[in-house]
Tab-separated table of C-alpha atoms and ligand atoms in Angstrom:
chain	number	residue	atom	x	y	z
R	76	UNK	CA	0.000	0.000	0.000
R	77	UNK	CA	1.242	3.455	-0.803
R	78	UNK	CA	2.574	5.859	1.800
R	79	UNK	CA	-0.103	8.430	0.830
R	80	UNK	CA	-2.888	6.239	2.146
R	81	UNK	CA	-1.479	6.217	5.659
R	82	UNK	CA	-3.767	8.192	7.963
R	83	UNK	CA	-2.490	9.735	11.174
R	84	UNK	CA	-5.290	10.762	13.471
R	85	UNK	CA	-5.406	13.283	16.295
R	86	UNK	CA	-8.338	12.612	18.579
R	87	UNK	CA	-9.931	15.279	20.784
R	88	UNK	CA	-13.223	13.964	22.051
R	89	UNK	CA	-14.746	15.315	25.250
R	90	UNK	CA	-16.712	12.332	26.640
R	91	UNK	CA	-14.211	9.697	27.923
R	92	UNK	CA	-16.267	6.676	26.845
R	93	UNK	CA	-16.790	8.020	23.317
R	94	UNK	CA	-13.117	8.922	23.069
R	95	UNK	CA	-12.038	5.445	24.195
R	96	UNK	CA	-14.372	3.782	21.687
R	97	UNK	CA	-13.143	5.973	18.826
R	98	UNK	CA	-9.485	5.342	19.667
R	99	UNK	CA	-10.036	1.582	19.934
R	100	UNK	CA	-11.802	1.348	16.593
R	101	UNK	CA	-9.388	3.616	14.740
R	102	UNK	CA	-6.330	1.959	16.293
R	103	UNK	CA	-7.483	-1.434	15.002
R	104	UNK	CA	-7.542	-0.314	11.350
R	105	UNK	CA	-4.711	-1.033	8.953
R	106	UNK	CA	-2.940	2.080	7.694
R	107	UNK	CA	-4.524	4.162	10.475
R	108	UNK	CA	-2.515	5.398	13.451
R	109	UNK	CA	-3.875	7.346	16.379
R	110	UNK	CA	-0.969	9.719	16.876
R	111	UNK	CA	-2.297	11.790	19.758
R	112	UNK	CA	-5.172	11.702	22.236
R	113	UNK	CA	-5.673	15.364	23.090
R	114	UNK	CA	-7.322	16.344	26.346
R	115	UNK	CA	-8.215	19.810	25.123
R	116	UNK	CA	-8.465	21.999	22.041
R	117	UNK	CA	-5.170	23.837	22.643
R	118	UNK	CA	-3.307	20.530	22.624
R	119	UNK	CA	-5.050	19.472	19.413
R	120	UNK	CA	-4.207	22.747	17.659
R	121	UNK	CA	-0.585	22.571	18.758
R	122	UNK	CA	-0.256	18.978	17.516
R	123	UNK	CA	-1.991	19.842	14.236
R	124	UNK	CA	0.226	22.823	13.600
R	125	UNK	CA	3.299	20.778	14.444
R	126	UNK	CA	2.305	18.469	11.584
R	127	UNK	CA	1.511	15.508	13.825
R	128	UNK	CA	-1.602	14.358	11.973
R	129	UNK	CA	-3.511	14.180	8.726
R	130	UNK	CA	-6.990	13.942	10.245
R	131	UNK	CA	-8.610	15.252	13.411
R	132	UNK	CA	-11.544	13.614	15.147
R	133	UNK	CA	-13.303	16.147	17.344
R	134	UNK	CA	-16.504	16.099	19.330
R	135	UNK	CA	-18.999	18.910	19.090
R	136	UNK	CA	-18.907	19.396	22.843
R	137	UNK	CA	-15.144	19.965	22.921
R	138	UNK	CA	-14.774	23.231	24.866
R	139	UNK	CA	-13.691	26.127	22.640
R	140	UNK	CA	-14.369	24.380	19.330
R	141	UNK	CA	-15.513	27.084	16.907
R	142	UNK	CA	-15.096	28.098	13.249
R	143	UNK	CA	-11.699	29.614	13.863
R	144	UNK	CA	-10.419	26.431	15.482
R	145	UNK	CA	-11.752	24.290	12.636
R	146	UNK	CA	-10.260	26.716	10.104
R	147	UNK	CA	-6.892	26.392	11.841
R	148	UNK	CA	-7.062	22.606	11.734
R	149	UNK	CA	-7.952	22.667	8.055
R	150	UNK	CA	-5.308	25.307	7.434
R	151	UNK	CA	-2.773	22.869	8.925
R	152	UNK	CA	-3.842	20.360	6.290
R	153	UNK	CA	-6.052	18.123	8.414
R	154	UNK	CA	-9.357	16.579	7.435
R	155	UNK	CA	-11.742	17.493	10.258
R	156	UNK	CA	-14.161	14.767	11.264
R	157	UNK	CA	-16.740	15.947	13.802
R	158	UNK	CA	-18.704	13.611	16.022
R	159	UNK	CA	-22.299	14.574	16.593
R	160	UNK	CA	-23.688	14.457	20.123
R	161	UNK	CA	-27.096	15.215	21.579
R	162	UNK	CA	-26.133	18.815	22.382
R	163	UNK	CA	-24.412	19.496	19.046
R	164	UNK	CA	-26.519	18.648	16.014
R	165	UNK	CA	-24.994	17.944	12.622
R	166	UNK	CA	-26.016	21.343	11.207
R	167	UNK	CA	-23.988	23.141	13.845
R	168	UNK	CA	-20.946	20.978	13.178
R	169	UNK	CA	-21.320	21.598	9.457
R	170	UNK	CA	-21.625	25.307	10.250
R	171	UNK	CA	-18.266	25.155	11.995
R	172	UNK	CA	-16.682	24.147	8.695
R	173	UNK	CA	-16.024	20.442	9.436
R	174	UNK	CA	-15.251	18.233	6.445
R	175	UNK	CA	-17.347	15.305	7.620
R	176	UNK	CA	-19.942	14.893	10.358
R	177	UNK	CA	-20.409	11.427	11.831
R	178	UNK	CA	-23.215	10.375	14.135
R	179	UNK	CA	-22.025	9.459	17.630
R	180	UNK	CA	-21.470	5.722	17.815
R	181	UNK	CA	-21.335	5.245	14.025
R	182	UNK	CA	-17.856	3.711	14.074
R	183	UNK	CA	-18.054	2.320	10.557
R	184	UNK	CA	-18.553	5.798	9.149
R	185	UNK	CA	-15.895	7.207	11.452
R	186	UNK	CA	-13.285	4.945	9.894
R	187	UNK	CA	-14.436	5.840	6.371
R	188	UNK	CA	-14.420	9.513	7.315
R	189	UNK	CA	-10.819	9.633	8.536
R	190	UNK	CA	-9.775	7.727	5.414
R	191	UNK	CA	-11.520	10.330	3.258
R	192	UNK	CA	-13.995	7.759	1.972
R	193	UNK	CA	-17.139	9.180	3.607
R	194	UNK	CA	-19.156	11.833	1.815
R	195	UNK	CA	-18.188	15.335	2.859
R	196	UNK	CA	-20.874	17.481	4.418
R	197	UNK	CA	-22.718	19.786	2.120
R	198	UNK	CA	-22.309	23.469	2.925
R	199	UNK	CA	-24.833	24.479	5.580
R	200	UNK	CA	-28.355	24.412	4.223
R	201	UNK	CA	-29.321	27.605	2.499
R	202	UNK	CA	-32.841	28.853	2.904
R	203	UNK	CA	-33.296	31.734	0.554
R	204	UNK	CA	-36.951	32.638	0.740
R	205	UNK	CA	-36.663	36.169	-0.563
R	206	UNK	CA	-34.245	35.608	-3.432
R	207	UNK	CA	-35.912	32.696	-5.152
R	208	UNK	CA	-33.016	30.437	-4.212
R	209	UNK	CA	-30.355	32.577	-5.904
R	210	UNK	CA	-27.630	34.070	-3.743
R	211	UNK	CA	-27.302	37.822	-3.531
R	212	UNK	CA	-24.339	39.879	-4.690
R	213	UNK	CA	-21.620	41.165	-2.381
R	214	UNK	CA	-19.843	44.458	-2.984
R	215	UNK	CA	-16.768	45.363	-0.959
R	216	UNK	CA	-16.115	49.097	-0.725
R	217	UNK	CA	-12.430	49.577	-0.141
R	218	UNK	CA	-9.989	52.443	-0.445
R	219	UNK	CA	-6.618	53.480	0.945
R	220	UNK	CA	-6.239	55.386	4.193
R	221	UNK	CA	-6.854	59.109	4.403
R	222	UNK	CA	-10.668	59.031	4.552
R	223	UNK	CA	-11.316	59.183	0.806
R	224	UNK	CA	-15.015	58.453	1.358
R	225	UNK	CA	-15.356	54.690	1.750
R	226	UNK	CA	-18.175	54.931	4.283
R	227	UNK	CA	-19.996	57.643	2.341
R	228	UNK	CA	-19.774	55.529	-0.792
R	229	UNK	CA	-20.927	52.362	0.999
R	230	UNK	CA	-23.917	54.087	2.606
R	231	UNK	CA	-25.005	55.969	-0.489
R	232	UNK	CA	-24.507	52.951	-2.721
R	233	UNK	CA	-26.649	50.832	-0.377
R	234	UNK	CA	-29.368	53.507	-0.323
R	235	UNK	CA	-29.266	53.858	-4.124
R	236	UNK	CA	-29.409	50.081	-4.696
R	237	UNK	CA	-32.446	49.898	-2.411
R	238	UNK	CA	-34.037	52.782	-4.257
R	239	UNK	CA	-34.331	54.941	-1.158
R	240	UNK	CA	-36.032	58.075	-2.459
R	241	UNK	CA	-36.903	61.530	-1.311
R	242	UNK	CA	-40.326	60.241	-0.293
R	243	UNK	CA	-38.758	58.252	2.559
R	244	UNK	CA	-40.682	59.220	5.695
R	245	UNK	CA	-38.599	61.242	8.125
R	246	UNK	CA	-38.155	59.876	11.559
R	247	UNK	CA	-38.618	61.999	14.625
R	248	UNK	CA	-35.633	62.705	16.843
R	249	UNK	CA	-31.959	62.760	15.901
R	250	UNK	CA	-31.134	59.249	16.956
R	251	UNK	CA	-33.131	56.298	15.812
R	252	UNK	CA	-33.117	53.010	17.602
R	253	UNK	CA	-32.499	49.994	15.502
R	254	UNK	CA	-35.220	47.424	15.853
R	255	UNK	CA	-34.916	43.753	14.903
R	256	UNK	CA	-37.553	42.801	12.359
R	257	UNK	CA	-38.190	39.482	10.653
R	258	UNK	CA	-36.750	38.967	7.169
R	259	UNK	CA	-39.007	40.477	4.528
R	260	UNK	CA	-40.746	38.184	2.098
R	261	UNK	CA	-40.232	38.913	-1.528
R	262	UNK	CA	-38.414	42.151	-0.788
R	263	UNK	CA	-35.182	43.080	-2.568
R	264	UNK	CA	-33.289	44.097	0.486
R	265	UNK	CA	-29.847	45.618	0.690
R	266	UNK	CA	-27.596	44.793	3.611
R	267	UNK	CA	-24.979	47.328	4.643
R	268	UNK	CA	-22.208	45.836	6.794
R	269	UNK	CA	-19.600	47.891	8.620
R	270	UNK	CA	-16.415	45.801	8.657
R	271	UNK	CA	-13.943	48.643	9.234
R	272	UNK	CA	-11.763	47.458	12.128
R	273	UNK	CA	-9.971	50.809	12.415
R	274	UNK	CA	-12.666	53.475	12.421
R	275	UNK	CA	-16.203	52.177	12.020
R	276	UNK	CA	-18.732	54.959	11.514
R	277	UNK	CA	-21.881	53.626	9.866
R	278	UNK	CA	-23.727	53.710	13.209
R	279	UNK	CA	-23.283	57.433	13.727
R	280	UNK	CA	-23.554	58.268	10.036
R	281	UNK	CA	-27.035	56.778	9.990
R	282	UNK	CA	-28.045	58.358	13.291
R	283	UNK	CA	-28.344	54.992	15.022
R	284	UNK	CA	-27.962	54.457	18.712
R	285	UNK	CA	-24.741	52.778	19.775
R	286	UNK	CA	-26.342	49.393	20.221
R	287	UNK	CA	-24.342	46.174	20.390
R	288	UNK	CA	-22.400	45.792	17.135
R	289	UNK	CA	-24.519	43.666	14.817
R	290	UNK	CA	-21.610	42.386	12.752
R	291	UNK	CA	-19.742	41.179	15.842
R	292	UNK	CA	-22.898	39.440	17.108
R	293	UNK	CA	-23.352	37.741	13.738
R	294	UNK	CA	-19.671	36.755	13.722
R	295	UNK	CA	-20.044	35.278	17.201
R	296	UNK	CA	-23.005	33.182	16.090
R	297	UNK	CA	-21.098	32.086	12.988
R	298	UNK	CA	-18.124	31.156	15.164
R	299	UNK	CA	-20.398	28.853	17.160
R	300	UNK	CA	-21.826	27.363	13.974
R	301	UNK	CA	-25.336	28.658	14.707
R	302	UNK	CA	-25.703	31.547	12.267
R	303	UNK	CA	-28.724	30.999	10.086
R	304	UNK	CA	-30.502	33.564	7.967
R	305	UNK	CA	-33.121	34.329	10.627
R	306	UNK	CA	-30.430	34.951	13.254
R	307	UNK	CA	-28.630	37.226	10.813
R	308	UNK	CA	-31.855	39.131	10.182
R	309	UNK	CA	-32.194	39.593	13.946
R	310	UNK	CA	-28.778	41.226	14.069
R	311	UNK	CA	-29.389	43.436	11.031
R	312	UNK	CA	-32.353	45.716	11.651
R	313	UNK	CA	-34.035	47.564	8.817
R	314	UNK	CA	-33.095	51.223	9.258
R	315	UNK	CA	-34.233	52.598	5.899
R	316	UNK	CA	-36.822	51.178	3.534
R	317	UNK	CA	-35.162	48.099	2.061
R	318	UNK	CA	-31.866	48.642	3.869
R	319	UNK	CA	-30.672	46.475	6.725
R	320	UNK	CA	-27.565	47.368	8.687
R	321	UNK	CA	-24.987	45.199	10.420
R	322	UNK	CA	-23.358	47.816	12.610
R	323	UNK	CA	-19.617	47.787	13.244
R	324	UNK	CA	-17.511	47.529	16.368
R	325	UNK	CA	-17.945	50.498	18.656
R	326	UNK	CA	-14.282	50.639	19.646
R	327	UNK	CA	-11.329	49.885	17.413
R	328	UNK	CA	-9.860	47.710	20.182
R	329	UNK	CA	-12.698	45.238	19.672
R	330	UNK	CA	-11.321	44.119	16.293
R	331	UNK	CA	-10.662	40.536	17.495
R	332	UNK	CA	-14.469	40.150	17.531
R	333	UNK	CA	-14.402	40.115	13.732
R	334	UNK	CA	-12.310	37.049	12.826
R	335	UNK	CA	-12.100	36.203	9.139
R	336	UNK	CA	-13.122	32.562	9.615
R	337	UNK	CA	-16.427	33.703	11.107
R	338	UNK	CA	-16.983	36.556	8.671
R	339	UNK	CA	-16.599	34.150	5.755
R	340	UNK	CA	-19.757	32.469	7.003
R	341	UNK	CA	-21.479	35.782	7.818
R	342	UNK	CA	-20.955	36.982	4.240
R	343	UNK	CA	-22.270	33.675	2.924
R	344	UNK	CA	-25.423	34.175	4.987
R	345	UNK	CA	-25.686	37.811	3.873
R	346	UNK	CA	-26.082	36.559	0.310
R	347	UNK	CA	-29.004	34.462	1.470
R	348	UNK	CA	-30.694	37.325	3.269
R	349	UNK	CA	-30.217	40.206	0.864
R	350	UNK	CA	-30.109	40.783	-2.867
R	351	UNK	CA	-27.162	43.135	-2.358
R	352	UNK	CA	-24.655	43.270	0.463
R	353	UNK	CA	-22.419	46.330	0.642
R	354	UNK	CA	-19.423	46.037	2.974
R	355	UNK	CA	-17.574	49.094	4.260
R	356	UNK	CA	-13.971	47.863	4.643
R	357	UNK	CA	-10.993	49.161	6.596
R	358	UNK	CA	-8.118	50.690	4.618
R	359	UNK	CA	-5.280	48.275	5.446
R	360	UNK	CA	-4.580	45.135	3.411
R	361	UNK	CA	-1.441	43.659	4.971
R	362	UNK	CA	-1.621	40.246	6.534
R	363	UNK	CA	-0.142	40.506	9.985
R	364	UNK	CA	1.907	37.327	9.526
R	365	UNK	CA	4.360	39.481	7.679
R	366	UNK	CA	4.732	41.612	10.769
R	367	UNK	CA	4.877	38.979	13.475
R	368	UNK	CA	6.311	35.503	13.951
R	369	UNK	CA	2.986	34.269	15.289
R	370	UNK	CA	1.244	33.152	12.123
R	371	UNK	CA	-1.853	32.073	14.004
R	372	UNK	CA	-2.486	35.295	15.902
R	373	UNK	CA	-5.810	36.998	15.170
R	374	UNK	CA	-5.629	39.216	12.115
R	375	UNK	CA	-6.721	42.807	12.404
R	376	UNK	CA	-7.171	43.077	8.662
R	377	UNK	CA	-8.848	39.692	8.415
R	378	UNK	CA	-12.270	41.366	8.194
R	379	UNK	CA	-11.247	43.445	5.179
R	380	UNK	CA	-9.549	40.511	3.487
R	381	UNK	CA	-12.563	38.282	4.136
R	382	UNK	CA	-14.881	40.872	2.536
R	383	UNK	CA	-12.576	41.333	-0.459
R	384	UNK	CA	-12.328	37.606	-0.975
R	385	UNK	CA	-16.097	37.156	-0.706
R	386	UNK	CA	-16.904	40.064	-3.005
R	387	UNK	CA	-18.304	39.857	-6.515
R	388	UNK	CA	-17.320	43.467	-7.144
R	389	UNK	CA	-14.801	45.693	-5.402
R	390	UNK	CA	-15.538	49.398	-5.411
R	391	UNK	CA	-12.208	51.170	-4.900
R	392	UNK	CA	-12.525	54.711	-3.547
R	393	UNK	CA	-9.840	57.374	-3.754
R	394	UNK	CA	-9.751	61.065	-2.970
R	395	UNK	CA	-9.532	63.649	-5.770
R	396	UNK	CA	-6.456	65.517	-4.608
R	397	UNK	CA	-2.750	64.937	-5.239
R	398	UNK	CA	-2.262	62.845	-2.093
R	399	UNK	CA	-5.483	60.903	-2.521
R	400	UNK	CA	-4.731	60.085	-6.161
R	401	UNK	CA	-1.222	58.921	-5.367
R	402	UNK	CA	-2.578	56.663	-2.613
R	403	UNK	CA	-5.235	55.372	-4.978
R	404	UNK	CA	-2.643	54.396	-7.593
R	405	UNK	CA	-0.614	52.542	-4.951
R	406	UNK	CA	-3.785	51.080	-3.465
R	407	UNK	CA	-4.767	49.554	-6.786
R	408	UNK	CA	-1.332	47.927	-6.924
R	409	UNK	CA	-1.706	46.674	-3.346
R	410	UNK	CA	-5.071	45.209	-4.218
R	411	UNK	CA	-3.436	43.161	-6.956
R	412	UNK	CA	-0.896	41.811	-4.449
R	413	UNK	CA	-3.202	40.894	-1.560
R	414	UNK	CA	-2.780	37.610	0.260
R	415	UNK	CA	-6.280	36.529	-0.784
R	416	UNK	CA	-7.769	36.286	-4.254
R	417	UNK	CA	-9.751	39.444	-4.994
R	418	UNK	CA	-12.308	39.481	-7.816
R	419	UNK	CA	-11.305	41.137	-11.037
R	420	UNK	CA	-14.561	43.071	-11.240
R	421	UNK	CA	-13.643	46.534	-9.978
R	422	UNK	CA	-15.110	49.976	-10.127
R	423	UNK	CA	-12.780	52.845	-9.357
R	424	UNK	CA	-14.460	55.835	-7.722
R	425	UNK	CA	-12.718	59.161	-7.284
R	426	UNK	CA	-14.529	61.201	-4.676
R	427	UNK	CA	-14.730	64.895	-3.874
R	428	UNK	CA	-13.686	66.001	-7.344
R	429	UNK	CA	-13.002	69.770	-7.322
R	430	UNK	CA	-10.887	72.219	-9.250
R	431	UNK	CA	-9.427	73.737	-6.102
R	432	UNK	CA	-7.463	70.554	-5.295
R	433	UNK	CA	-6.231	69.468	-8.729
R	434	UNK	CA	-6.475	72.525	-10.947
R	435	UNK	CA	-8.816	73.577	-13.754
R	436	UNK	CA	-10.940	70.954	-15.490
R	437	UNK	CA	-10.602	68.666	-12.485
R	438	UNK	CA	-12.559	65.841	-14.081
R	439	UNK	CA	-10.258	65.388	-17.039
R	440	UNK	CA	-7.187	65.910	-14.844
R	441	UNK	CA	-8.314	63.041	-12.616
R	442	UNK	CA	-9.132	60.780	-15.567
R	443	UNK	CA	-5.778	61.518	-17.221
R	444	UNK	CA	-3.830	60.859	-14.014
R	445	UNK	CA	-5.495	57.489	-13.429
R	446	UNK	CA	-5.114	56.417	-17.041
R	447	UNK	CA	-1.440	57.364	-17.041
R	448	UNK	CA	-0.357	56.049	-13.637
R	449	UNK	CA	-2.760	53.186	-12.955
R	450	UNK	CA	-3.873	52.154	-16.429
R	451	UNK	CA	-7.486	52.739	-15.363
R	452	UNK	CA	-9.504	54.404	-18.072
R	453	UNK	CA	-12.950	53.877	-16.634
R	454	UNK	CA	-13.313	56.012	-13.525
R	455	UNK	CA	-16.528	57.011	-11.781
R	456	UNK	CA	-16.314	60.569	-10.494
R	457	UNK	CA	-18.205	61.945	-7.512
R	458	UNK	CA	-18.160	65.732	-7.122
R	459	UNK	CA	-17.198	67.513	-3.962
R	460	UNK	CA	-20.491	68.306	-2.276
R	461	UNK	CA	-19.872	69.719	1.200
R	462	UNK	CA	-23.382	71.163	1.418
R	463	UNK	CA	-25.098	67.831	0.801
R	464	UNK	CA	-22.719	65.643	2.759
R	465	UNK	CA	-22.532	67.959	5.774
R	466	UNK	CA	-26.324	68.101	5.907
R	467	UNK	CA	-26.423	64.290	5.839
R	468	UNK	CA	-23.726	64.087	8.501
R	469	UNK	CA	-25.518	66.546	10.755
R	470	UNK	CA	-28.881	64.842	10.433
R	471	UNK	CA	-27.576	61.265	10.532
R	472	UNK	CA	-29.357	60.543	7.248
R	473	UNK	CA	-28.618	59.548	3.693
R	474	UNK	CA	-28.575	62.135	0.921
R	475	UNK	CA	-31.893	60.904	-0.467
R	476	UNK	CA	-33.519	61.907	2.802
R	477	UNK	CA	-31.967	65.285	3.409
R	478	UNK	CA	-30.413	66.539	0.155
R	479	UNK	CA	-32.149	64.612	-2.637
R	480	UNK	CA	-31.076	67.061	-5.323
R	481	UNK	CA	-27.421	67.086	-4.356
R	482	UNK	CA	-24.830	66.443	-7.084
R	483	UNK	CA	-23.083	63.764	-5.018
R	484	UNK	CA	-26.332	61.829	-4.709
R	485	UNK	CA	-26.776	61.837	-8.471
R	486	UNK	CA	-23.237	60.455	-8.813
R	487	UNK	CA	-23.899	57.690	-6.279
R	488	UNK	CA	-27.144	56.757	-8.046
R	489	UNK	CA	-25.062	56.527	-11.219
R	490	UNK	CA	-22.576	54.320	-9.371
R	491	UNK	CA	-25.390	51.960	-8.366
R	492	UNK	CA	-26.365	51.712	-12.036
R	493	UNK	CA	-22.780	50.867	-12.951
R	494	UNK	CA	-22.733	48.155	-10.282
R	495	UNK	CA	-25.999	46.711	-11.601
R	496	UNK	CA	-24.542	46.604	-15.118
R	497	UNK	CA	-21.449	44.830	-13.849
R	498	UNK	CA	-23.360	42.217	-11.862
R	499	UNK	CA	-26.949	41.696	-12.904
R	500	UNK	CA	-29.247	41.639	-9.880
R	501	UNK	CA	-30.208	38.144	-8.767
R	502	UNK	CA	-33.930	38.946	-8.694
V	275	LIG	N1	-18.346	63.899	-2.198
V	275	LIG	C1	-18.158	64.474	-1.011
V	275	LIG	N2	-18.296	65.810	-0.861
V	275	LIG	C2	-18.095	66.400	0.336
V	275	LIG	N3	-17.779	65.738	1.450
V	275	LIG	C3	-17.617	64.424	1.367
V	275	LIG	C4	-17.812	63.686	0.155
V	275	LIG	N4	-17.598	62.403	0.386
V	275	LIG	C5	-17.280	62.277	1.691
V	275	LIG	N5	-17.307	63.490	2.295
V	275	LIG	C6	-17.012	63.780	3.703
V	275	LIG	O1	-15.694	63.385	3.944
V	275	LIG	C7	-15.557	62.838	5.249
V	275	LIG	C8	-14.909	61.481	5.174
V	275	LIG	O2	-15.775	60.600	4.473
V	275	LIG	P1	-15.960	59.094	4.893
V	275	LIG	O3	-16.234	58.987	6.349
V	275	LIG	O4	-16.954	58.506	3.954
V	275	LIG	O5	-14.518	58.543	4.559
V	275	LIG	P2	-13.857	57.136	4.956
V	275	LIG	O6	-12.953	56.811	3.825
V	275	LIG	O7	-14.893	56.165	5.306
V	275	LIG	O8	-13.032	57.564	6.224
V	275	LIG	P3	-12.533	56.709	7.506
V	275	LIG	O9	-11.052	56.620	7.322
V	275	LIG	O10	-12.965	57.492	8.669
V	275	LIG	O11	-13.198	55.362	7.423
V	275	LIG	C9	-16.954	62.823	5.838
V	275	LIG	O12	-17.095	63.922	6.676
V	275	LIG	C10	-17.865	62.949	4.635
V	275	LIG	O13	-19.069	63.614	4.945
V	276	LIG	MG1	-15.136	54.977	7.018
């Protein structure tokens, strides 16, 4: 028999009798070796990352087992076989990202599973009542540092995709409280997610109360393998007609609450809940492994990279001034070199276009600069519109609500049309 078919198993099963039974059965198989019996998750992860096994058998009740842990095991090259137990149903184990789920006591399947002969679990069941079974589209709004207008673009794009119009009823009071509502039936909703781990601002920009961050709550549920579309809807209240919001972390120091392994699942669920998901990303793209020896430490930029990887379209926003344009050119290069695959479908937006910052005929100056230095000849320009944007900022509203005739709003409506052309709407 070939060396490749040798299976080395790390076992981390909480209940002693189940663990003993699994070890006995696996140990009796030809070409199968139980290399380590791990008392806890930390021991399993250490053994996996030291290259001590090719498969891991874990129980759902193993303390600390979540999506990140399973992602680490898989990242170390192990096939993850999860044992169901009464408290941890198969759906939850599948939601954690396990390769195979085996019913407790089903030793025959356990052996097949560690050998790679058992059928792998299907991705967690998708219930897509409002999209006719077709997943929605995800748009990541990214741009280099220097506040070029990522959040403004994300908010206005979401409002434009949802068709928020001037007729939107005004709400009384400056701050509105977000209110969980059930998922709409048949509605083409837009979901706006604030994934900026450096300076989230969607909450205050939309005049929402500083409630618990919805995105972190969704990520927590995903980490536990229990995020379904109804739970996601509960964390993403409707704050404008047709627009749900997953609010961001209230303090930058809370960034570890947005791990990439969990957000991957959140974004998958977003596609089930909404026709369009617009993600406001942080500006930094580096993977922290380059900066630290600890390759398994949480990644501050993991949220941005997860959104970019999940996206169908990336909207890249730069500022229309000499510094902003230079950063945009470099940013487009950085985007090509990211550690994760980023979709080719891009729309470059240059925001706050004004003569005073780049000279006369600002529009053609900006177009020429991007064509010459970045090879981008299709740029979407948004004019500088301090009157409109300041009014929106002051009122905690979108332009459609407080400055419907503003030039920036017209540009963002045009951007939504460009996005629709690039990715036809799923419904
Ligand atoms: N077209 C525009 N005209 C005038 N003001 C604008 C325009 N776009 C954005 N602004 C203003 O510029 C400021 C920064 O915008 P925004 O918060 O969208 O940037 P950002 O890239 O998300 O920044 P941050 O680094 O804080 O995440 C805000 O006060 C916003 O109102
Ligand atoms: Mg922002």
